[in-house]
Amino acid sequence: MTVHNFSAGPCILPKEVLQQASQAVQEFDGLDLSLIEISHRSKSFIGVMDRAIELVKELLEVPKGYSVLFLQGGASLEFTMVPHNLMKAKGGSAAYSVTGTWAKKALKEAQKLGAATAISDSSDRNFCYIPKDESIPETADYYHCTSNNTIFGTQIKEFPSSPVPVVCDMSSDIFSRKVDVEKFGLIYAGAQKNMGPAGATVVIVNDELLGHTGRDIPTMLDYRTHIEKESMFHTPPVFAVYVSMLTLQWLKDRGGIQWVSERNAKKAGMMYGEIDRNPLFEGTADREDRSTMNACFLLKDDSLKERFDEMWKAAGISGINGHRSVGGYRASMYNALPPESVQTLVDVMKELERTKG
Ligand SMILES: *Cc1c(COP(=O)(O)O)cnc(C)c1O
């Protein structure tokens, strides 16, 4: 049976990519060896890393003067790497937009190193909206935001204009829509939401921002270490980088960001269209801030839950239980999710309405 994978992360990857990746675990690049048993300094693997970085640059049209890195530690390690590299050791400060659980965690790490503050916070309504009209202090070393709030299903549609460098956690919507990299000082994303398996983190950083903090940064946390060694300062997560490279190539072959952003808009349109039309359901995020990646919704009548859960499971749908902090349901519609999977879920919702008695 076809399984429709709506998992929030780790999550769906293209079938073709999984096939190629499993093949490479058996035998890679005509070497009669596995991808994961050869040196990361071999010509074959260096080719993979170079190609992965090149694809990030191509797909996002990364301007000159920016470095692209593949690191370990997930997006969570970036929560501390960012202030280490960008916040002045003496009298430093940073402004955070607190739009969800991940943003809160990012702020907490920055506060360990200096005067990081929340300039906005949408926890008053359980993070169901994106605060507007933020005033970003000119004295901050940087401003930090989260482009897509995976747990609460909100997404920044228009990034604020900022007098200081913008740092953005794009873990759950990178490569899903066009972004103007030039407007950001630093972008980071864990791979496992829209790019590949867990274990790799992509960082895109404006080189000019580095080296001005007067801080003694631990070697592994210093972006300059990894820029200088082209993400090969130590053993990179070879499998995660390889699969990310395949996914990015898959995306490029189909028409890149233009193609996928139209497809994502179509999927989100189908999903929210049904949530709004069907009297049994309601969305949890404010309409104008709804995420194209994660649609959060509730059943208005809890007594239908058991029946609905049985129905979607029988239709081969997987991974739509909401996060415990929101409840209800969350349909994650990352790049690799085909529109047919969304149609299947919509059909089940319609069927529930028709048969509820
Ligand atoms: C999943 C997620 C994270 C955490 O990523 P890890 O790689 O597990 O550290 C951070 N930010 C956002 C927006 C996420 O969706």
Short mmCIF file of C-alpha atoms and ligand atoms in Angstrom, two decimals:
data_model
loop_
_atom_site.label_atom_id
_atom_site.label_comp_id
_atom_site.label_asym_id
_atom_site.label_seq_id
_atom_site.Cartn_x
_atom_site.Cartn_y
_atom_site.Cartn_z
CA MET A 1 0.00 0.00 0.00
CA THR A 2 1.12 3.55 -0.68
CA VAL A 3 1.96 5.34 2.57
CA HIS A 4 1.35 9.08 2.57
CA ASN A 5 4.10 10.45 4.80
CA PHE A 6 3.12 13.71 6.50
CA SER A 7 5.79 13.43 9.20
CA ALA A 8 7.06 16.76 10.59
CA GLY A 9 10.69 15.69 10.73
CA PRO A 10 12.65 13.62 9.99
CA CYS A 11 10.35 13.42 7.06
CA ILE A 12 9.63 12.38 3.52
CA LEU A 13 12.39 12.28 0.91
CA PRO A 14 11.93 11.59 -2.80
CA LYS A 15 11.65 7.86 -3.59
CA GLU A 16 14.28 8.19 -6.34
CA VAL A 17 16.70 9.68 -3.84
CA LEU A 18 16.19 6.84 -1.36
CA GLN A 19 16.84 4.30 -4.10
CA GLN A 20 20.04 6.00 -5.20
CA ALA A 21 21.16 6.43 -1.60
CA SER A 22 20.65 2.78 -0.73
CA GLN A 23 22.55 1.80 -3.85
CA ALA A 24 25.47 4.05 -2.80
CA VAL A 25 25.57 2.36 0.60
CA GLN A 26 26.23 -0.90 -1.28
CA GLU A 27 28.59 0.42 -3.93
CA PHE A 28 29.69 3.92 -4.72
CA ASP A 29 31.23 5.63 -7.75
CA GLY A 30 32.57 2.42 -9.35
CA LEU A 31 34.86 1.79 -6.38
CA ASP A 32 33.39 -1.56 -5.28
CA LEU A 33 33.17 0.07 -1.85
CA SER A 34 30.36 1.70 0.08
CA LEU A 35 29.97 5.47 0.28
CA ILE A 36 30.19 5.15 4.06
CA GLU A 37 33.42 3.14 4.13
CA ILE A 38 35.68 5.38 2.08
CA SER A 39 37.80 8.33 3.16
CA HIS A 40 36.09 11.68 3.25
CA ARG A 41 39.32 12.96 1.70
CA SER A 42 38.93 10.69 -1.34
CA LYS A 43 38.33 12.27 -4.72
CA SER A 44 34.91 10.59 -4.85
CA PHE A 45 33.66 12.13 -1.64
CA ILE A 46 35.20 15.55 -2.21
CA GLY A 47 33.20 15.54 -5.43
CA VAL A 48 30.02 14.97 -3.40
CA MET A 49 30.74 17.81 -0.97
CA ASP A 50 31.66 20.21 -3.78
CA ARG A 51 28.49 19.34 -5.69
CA ALA A 52 26.28 19.72 -2.59
CA ILE A 53 27.68 23.19 -1.92
CA GLU A 54 27.37 24.15 -5.58
CA LEU A 55 23.71 23.06 -5.64
CA VAL A 56 22.89 25.15 -2.56
CA LYS A 57 24.49 28.14 -4.29
CA GLU A 58 22.66 27.52 -7.56
CA LEU A 59 19.22 26.82 -6.13
CA LEU A 60 19.22 29.79 -3.75
CA GLU A 61 21.27 32.07 -6.03
CA VAL A 62 23.73 32.70 -3.21
CA PRO A 63 25.62 35.92 -3.97
CA LYS A 64 29.39 36.29 -3.96
CA GLY A 65 30.91 36.95 -0.55
CA TYR A 66 28.82 34.27 1.16
CA SER A 67 30.13 30.88 2.29
CA VAL A 68 28.07 27.68 2.26
CA LEU A 69 28.91 25.12 4.92
CA PHE A 70 27.75 21.61 5.80
CA LEU A 71 28.16 21.12 9.54
CA GLN A 72 27.05 18.72 12.27
CA GLY A 73 25.08 19.34 15.45
CA GLY A 74 21.75 20.16 13.85
CA ALA A 75 20.01 23.50 13.92
CA SER A 76 20.24 23.31 17.72
CA LEU A 77 24.02 23.76 17.69
CA GLU A 78 23.55 26.87 15.55
CA PHE A 79 21.59 28.36 18.45
CA THR A 80 24.94 28.76 20.22
CA MET A 81 27.26 29.08 17.20
CA VAL A 82 25.41 32.17 16.01
CA PRO A 83 25.99 34.27 19.17
CA HIS A 84 29.54 32.94 19.52
CA ASN A 85 30.35 34.26 16.05
CA LEU A 86 28.21 37.38 15.85
CA MET A 87 27.73 38.81 19.34
CA LYS A 88 30.43 41.13 20.65
CA ALA A 89 32.24 39.75 23.68
CA LYS A 90 32.05 43.10 25.45
CA GLY A 91 28.75 44.96 25.47
CA GLY A 92 27.25 42.74 22.80
CA SER A 93 23.50 42.35 22.30
CA ALA A 94 21.04 40.62 19.99
CA ALA A 95 17.34 40.95 19.18
CA TYR A 96 15.18 37.83 18.89
CA SER A 97 11.74 37.36 17.44
CA VAL A 98 10.19 34.65 19.59
CA THR A 99 7.65 32.91 17.40
CA GLY A 100 7.79 29.38 18.75
CA THR A 101 9.59 26.66 20.67
CA TRP A 102 12.71 26.70 18.49
CA ALA A 103 13.04 30.48 18.64
CA LYS A 104 12.76 30.32 22.42
CA LYS A 105 15.56 27.78 22.56
CA ALA A 106 17.72 29.90 20.27
CA LEU A 107 17.21 32.94 22.51
CA LYS A 108 18.08 30.95 25.62
CA GLU A 109 21.48 29.98 24.19
CA ALA A 110 22.26 33.55 23.13
CA GLN A 111 21.42 34.79 26.63
CA LYS A 112 24.24 32.67 27.98
CA LEU A 113 26.69 34.81 26.03
CA GLY A 114 25.30 38.31 26.28
CA ALA A 115 22.36 40.66 26.29
CA ALA A 116 19.97 38.84 24.01
CA THR A 117 16.34 39.92 24.32
CA ALA A 118 12.98 39.05 22.81
CA ILE A 119 11.81 42.10 20.87
CA SER A 120 8.57 40.30 20.12
CA ASP A 121 6.86 37.20 21.42
CA SER A 122 3.68 35.52 20.21
CA SER A 123 3.30 33.16 23.17
CA ASP A 124 0.25 35.15 24.36
CA ARG A 125 -1.82 33.21 21.80
CA ASN A 126 0.19 30.00 21.83
CA PHE A 127 2.38 31.16 18.90
CA CYS A 128 -0.48 31.10 16.39
CA TYR A 129 0.71 34.29 14.65
CA ILE A 130 3.81 36.18 13.50
CA PRO A 131 4.32 39.51 15.32
CA LYS A 132 4.32 42.50 12.93
CA ASP A 133 5.88 45.97 13.21
CA GLU A 134 8.85 44.86 15.23
CA SER A 135 11.29 47.55 16.10
CA ILE A 136 14.78 46.19 15.76
CA PRO A 137 17.32 48.17 17.78
CA GLU A 138 20.16 49.61 15.73
CA THR A 139 22.56 48.78 18.52
CA ALA A 140 21.99 45.01 18.31
CA ASP A 141 24.75 42.89 16.80
CA TYR A 142 22.10 40.96 14.89
CA TYR A 143 18.39 40.17 14.64
CA HIS A 144 17.27 36.53 14.78
CA CYS A 145 14.06 35.10 13.36
CA THR A 146 12.57 31.71 12.46
CA SER A 147 11.15 31.61 8.94
CA ASN A 148 8.79 28.70 9.54
CA ASN A 149 7.51 27.58 12.93
CA THR A 150 7.30 23.85 12.43
CA ILE A 151 5.31 23.10 15.57
CA PHE A 152 2.74 25.90 15.33
CA GLY A 153 2.32 26.09 11.55
CA THR A 154 3.16 29.76 11.05
CA GLN A 155 5.54 31.23 8.48
CA ILE A 156 7.03 34.66 7.89
CA LYS A 157 5.70 35.91 4.56
CA GLU A 158 7.64 39.14 4.49
CA PHE A 159 10.87 39.52 6.39
CA PRO A 160 11.17 42.82 8.27
CA SER A 161 13.65 45.36 7.01
CA SER A 162 16.40 45.45 9.58
CA PRO A 163 19.12 47.97 10.41
CA VAL A 164 21.33 45.08 11.61
CA PRO A 165 22.27 41.71 10.04
CA VAL A 166 19.38 39.25 9.88
CA VAL A 167 20.00 35.69 11.07
CA CYS A 168 17.32 33.19 10.13
CA ASP A 169 16.56 29.64 11.20
CA MET A 170 15.11 28.19 7.98
CA SER A 171 15.19 24.57 9.12
CA SER A 172 11.69 23.72 8.02
CA ASP A 173 11.23 25.75 4.85
CA ILE A 174 14.63 26.15 3.21
CA PHE A 175 14.42 25.33 -0.53
CA SER A 176 10.62 25.51 -0.39
CA ARG A 177 10.30 29.07 -1.73
CA LYS A 178 12.39 31.86 -3.17
CA VAL A 179 14.46 33.83 -0.65
CA ASP A 180 16.67 36.78 -1.30
CA VAL A 181 19.86 35.59 0.39
CA GLU A 182 21.39 39.04 0.10
CA LYS A 183 18.93 40.29 2.73
CA PHE A 184 20.32 37.87 5.30
CA GLY A 185 23.58 37.88 7.19
CA LEU A 186 23.29 34.23 8.04
CA ILE A 187 20.86 31.41 7.25
CA TYR A 188 20.94 27.99 8.88
CA ALA A 189 18.88 24.82 8.56
CA GLY A 190 19.00 21.28 9.86
CA ALA A 191 18.77 18.93 6.89
CA GLN A 192 16.02 16.63 8.10
CA LYS A 193 13.00 18.74 7.18
CA ASN A 194 13.41 19.57 3.54
CA MET A 195 16.81 18.39 2.42
CA GLY A 196 18.05 15.04 3.65
CA PRO A 197 18.61 12.78 6.66
CA ALA A 198 19.36 14.18 10.11
CA GLY A 199 23.04 14.81 10.78
CA ALA A 200 23.88 17.64 8.41
CA THR A 201 23.19 21.34 8.89
CA VAL A 202 23.57 23.85 6.12
CA VAL A 203 24.86 27.33 6.94
CA ILE A 204 25.01 30.25 4.52
CA VAL A 205 26.96 33.16 5.93
CA ASN A 206 28.13 36.55 4.76
CA ASP A 207 31.90 36.31 5.31
CA GLU A 208 32.16 39.98 6.19
CA LEU A 209 30.26 39.47 9.43
CA LEU A 210 32.84 37.13 10.91
CA GLY A 211 35.83 37.91 13.07
CA HIS A 212 34.60 41.08 14.76
CA THR A 213 33.44 39.91 18.17
CA GLY A 214 36.67 39.96 20.17
CA ARG A 215 35.59 36.59 21.50
CA ASP A 216 37.75 33.52 21.88
CA ILE A 217 35.53 31.09 20.00
CA PRO A 218 36.03 27.32 20.49
CA THR A 219 37.59 26.02 17.27
CA MET A 220 34.68 23.76 16.32
CA LEU A 221 32.16 26.56 16.91
CA ASP A 222 34.02 29.10 14.81
CA TYR A 223 32.54 29.41 11.30
CA ARG A 224 35.94 30.54 10.03
CA THR A 225 37.39 27.11 10.89
CA HIS A 226 34.90 25.44 8.58
CA ILE A 227 35.11 28.07 5.85
CA GLU A 228 38.87 27.74 5.69
CA LYS A 229 38.70 23.93 5.49
CA GLU A 230 35.70 23.88 3.14
CA SER A 231 33.53 21.91 5.60
CA MET A 232 36.28 19.31 5.95
CA PHE A 233 37.92 20.46 9.18
CA HIS A 234 36.92 17.11 10.64
CA THR A 235 35.00 14.12 9.27
CA PRO A 236 31.79 15.45 7.77
CA PRO A 237 28.51 13.48 8.04
CA VAL A 238 29.18 11.82 4.70
CA PHE A 239 25.89 9.99 4.27
CA ALA A 240 23.76 12.99 5.25
CA VAL A 241 25.70 15.26 2.89
CA TYR A 242 25.40 12.74 0.07
CA VAL A 243 21.63 12.32 0.44
CA SER A 244 21.18 16.10 0.74
CA MET A 245 23.13 16.46 -2.49
CA LEU A 246 20.84 13.93 -4.21
CA THR A 247 17.72 15.72 -2.95
CA LEU A 248 18.98 19.08 -4.17
CA GLN A 249 19.83 17.54 -7.55
CA TRP A 250 16.31 16.04 -7.66
CA LEU A 251 14.92 19.50 -7.01
CA LYS A 252 17.08 21.13 -9.64
CA ASP A 253 16.17 18.52 -12.29
CA ARG A 254 12.47 19.29 -11.77
CA GLY A 255 12.78 23.02 -12.15
CA GLY A 256 14.27 24.19 -8.87
CA ILE A 257 12.71 26.63 -6.43
CA GLN A 258 10.27 28.05 -8.99
CA TRP A 259 8.79 24.61 -9.65
CA VAL A 260 8.65 23.55 -6.03
CA SER A 261 7.25 26.81 -4.68
CA GLU A 262 4.33 26.59 -7.11
CA ARG A 263 3.77 22.97 -6.14
CA ASN A 264 3.94 23.82 -2.43
CA ALA A 265 1.47 26.68 -2.86
CA LYS A 266 -0.90 24.32 -4.65
CA LYS A 267 -0.67 21.70 -1.89
CA ALA A 268 -1.19 24.29 0.85
CA GLY A 269 -4.15 25.71 -1.10
CA MET A 270 -5.80 22.29 -1.24
CA MET A 271 -5.17 21.63 2.45
CA TYR A 272 -6.32 24.98 3.87
CA GLY A 273 -9.16 25.09 1.38
CA GLU A 274 -10.59 21.95 2.97
CA ILE A 275 -9.84 23.01 6.56
CA ASP A 276 -11.81 26.23 5.94
CA ARG A 277 -14.62 24.65 3.92
CA ASN A 278 -15.27 21.62 6.08
CA PRO A 279 -17.47 22.53 9.08
CA LEU A 280 -15.91 19.74 11.19
CA PHE A 281 -12.42 21.30 11.23
CA GLU A 282 -10.68 24.54 12.10
CA GLY A 283 -7.15 25.79 11.53
CA THR A 284 -5.11 26.94 14.53
CA ALA A 285 -2.83 29.58 12.94
CA ASP A 286 -3.96 33.06 11.87
CA ARG A 287 -4.79 32.90 8.17
CA GLU A 288 -2.30 35.50 6.98
CA ASP A 289 0.56 33.71 8.76
CA ARG A 290 -0.24 30.15 7.77
CA SER A 291 2.68 27.95 6.82
CA THR A 292 2.81 26.26 3.43
CA MET A 293 4.88 23.52 5.06
CA ASN A 294 2.95 22.58 8.24
CA ALA A 295 -0.83 22.91 8.39
CA CYS A 296 -2.15 22.65 11.97
CA PHE A 297 -5.86 21.98 12.50
CA LEU A 298 -8.35 20.69 15.04
CA LEU A 299 -11.51 18.64 14.96
CA LYS A 300 -14.20 20.88 16.44
CA ASP A 301 -16.00 17.89 17.92
CA ASP A 302 -13.62 15.65 19.83
CA SER A 303 -16.06 12.76 19.79
CA LEU A 304 -15.24 12.27 16.09
CA LYS A 305 -11.55 11.75 16.81
CA GLU A 306 -11.54 7.99 17.05
CA ARG A 307 -13.44 7.64 13.81
CA PHE A 308 -11.33 10.19 11.94
CA ASP A 309 -8.11 8.56 13.17
CA GLU A 310 -9.29 5.17 11.94
CA MET A 311 -10.22 6.62 8.56
CA TRP A 312 -6.94 8.36 7.81
CA LYS A 313 -4.92 5.39 8.98
CA ALA A 314 -6.94 3.12 6.70
CA ALA A 315 -6.19 5.48 3.80
CA GLY A 316 -2.45 4.96 4.33
CA ILE A 317 -1.85 8.37 5.91
CA SER A 318 1.00 8.57 8.41
CA GLY A 319 2.37 11.23 10.75
CA ILE A 320 -0.47 13.76 11.09
CA ASN A 321 -0.83 13.79 14.87
CA GLY A 322 -0.27 17.34 16.10
CA HIS A 323 2.60 18.31 18.37
CA ARG A 324 1.63 17.96 22.04
CA SER A 325 1.85 21.74 22.55
CA VAL A 326 -0.89 22.39 19.96
CA GLY A 327 -2.88 19.14 19.90
CA GLY A 328 -5.12 18.15 17.02
CA TYR A 329 -3.45 17.46 13.71
CA ARG A 330 -0.48 18.70 11.73
CA ALA A 331 -0.08 17.90 8.06
CA SER A 332 3.53 18.55 7.06
CA MET A 333 3.79 19.07 3.31
CA TYR A 334 7.50 19.29 2.61
CA ASN A 335 8.97 19.46 -0.90
CA ALA A 336 8.97 15.72 -1.54
CA LEU A 337 5.31 15.19 -0.57
CA PRO A 338 3.28 14.64 -3.76
CA PRO A 339 0.02 16.60 -4.22
CA GLU A 340 -1.79 13.22 -4.40
CA SER A 341 -1.02 12.67 -0.71
CA VAL A 342 -2.71 15.96 0.19
CA GLN A 343 -5.66 14.98 -2.01
CA THR A 344 -5.94 11.69 -0.11
CA LEU A 345 -6.13 13.52 3.23
CA VAL A 346 -8.65 16.02 1.85
CA ASP A 347 -10.79 13.12 0.59
CA VAL A 348 -10.78 11.52 4.05
CA MET A 349 -11.86 14.82 5.62
CA LYS A 350 -14.72 15.08 3.12
CA GLU A 351 -15.67 11.47 3.75
CA LEU A 352 -15.83 12.11 7.50
CA GLU A 353 -18.20 15.00 6.88
CA ARG A 354 -20.37 12.90 4.58
CA THR A 355 -20.63 9.88 6.88
CA LYS A 356 -20.56 11.33 10.37
CA GLY A 357 -24.27 10.58 10.76
C1 LIG B 1 13.48 20.87 13.76
C2 LIG B 1 13.84 22.29 13.98
C3 LIG B 1 14.97 22.66 14.73
C4 LIG B 1 15.85 21.66 15.45
O1 LIG B 1 16.67 21.03 14.56
P1 LIG B 1 17.75 19.95 15.03
O2 LIG B 1 18.47 19.69 13.76
O3 LIG B 1 16.99 18.78 15.57
O4 LIG B 1 18.61 20.58 16.06
C5 LIG B 1 15.27 24.00 14.84
N1 LIG B 1 14.50 24.94 14.25
C6 LIG B 1 13.41 24.62 13.52
C7 LIG B 1 12.61 25.70 12.88
C8 LIG B 1 13.05 23.28 13.36
O5 LIG B 1 11.97 22.95 12.64
#
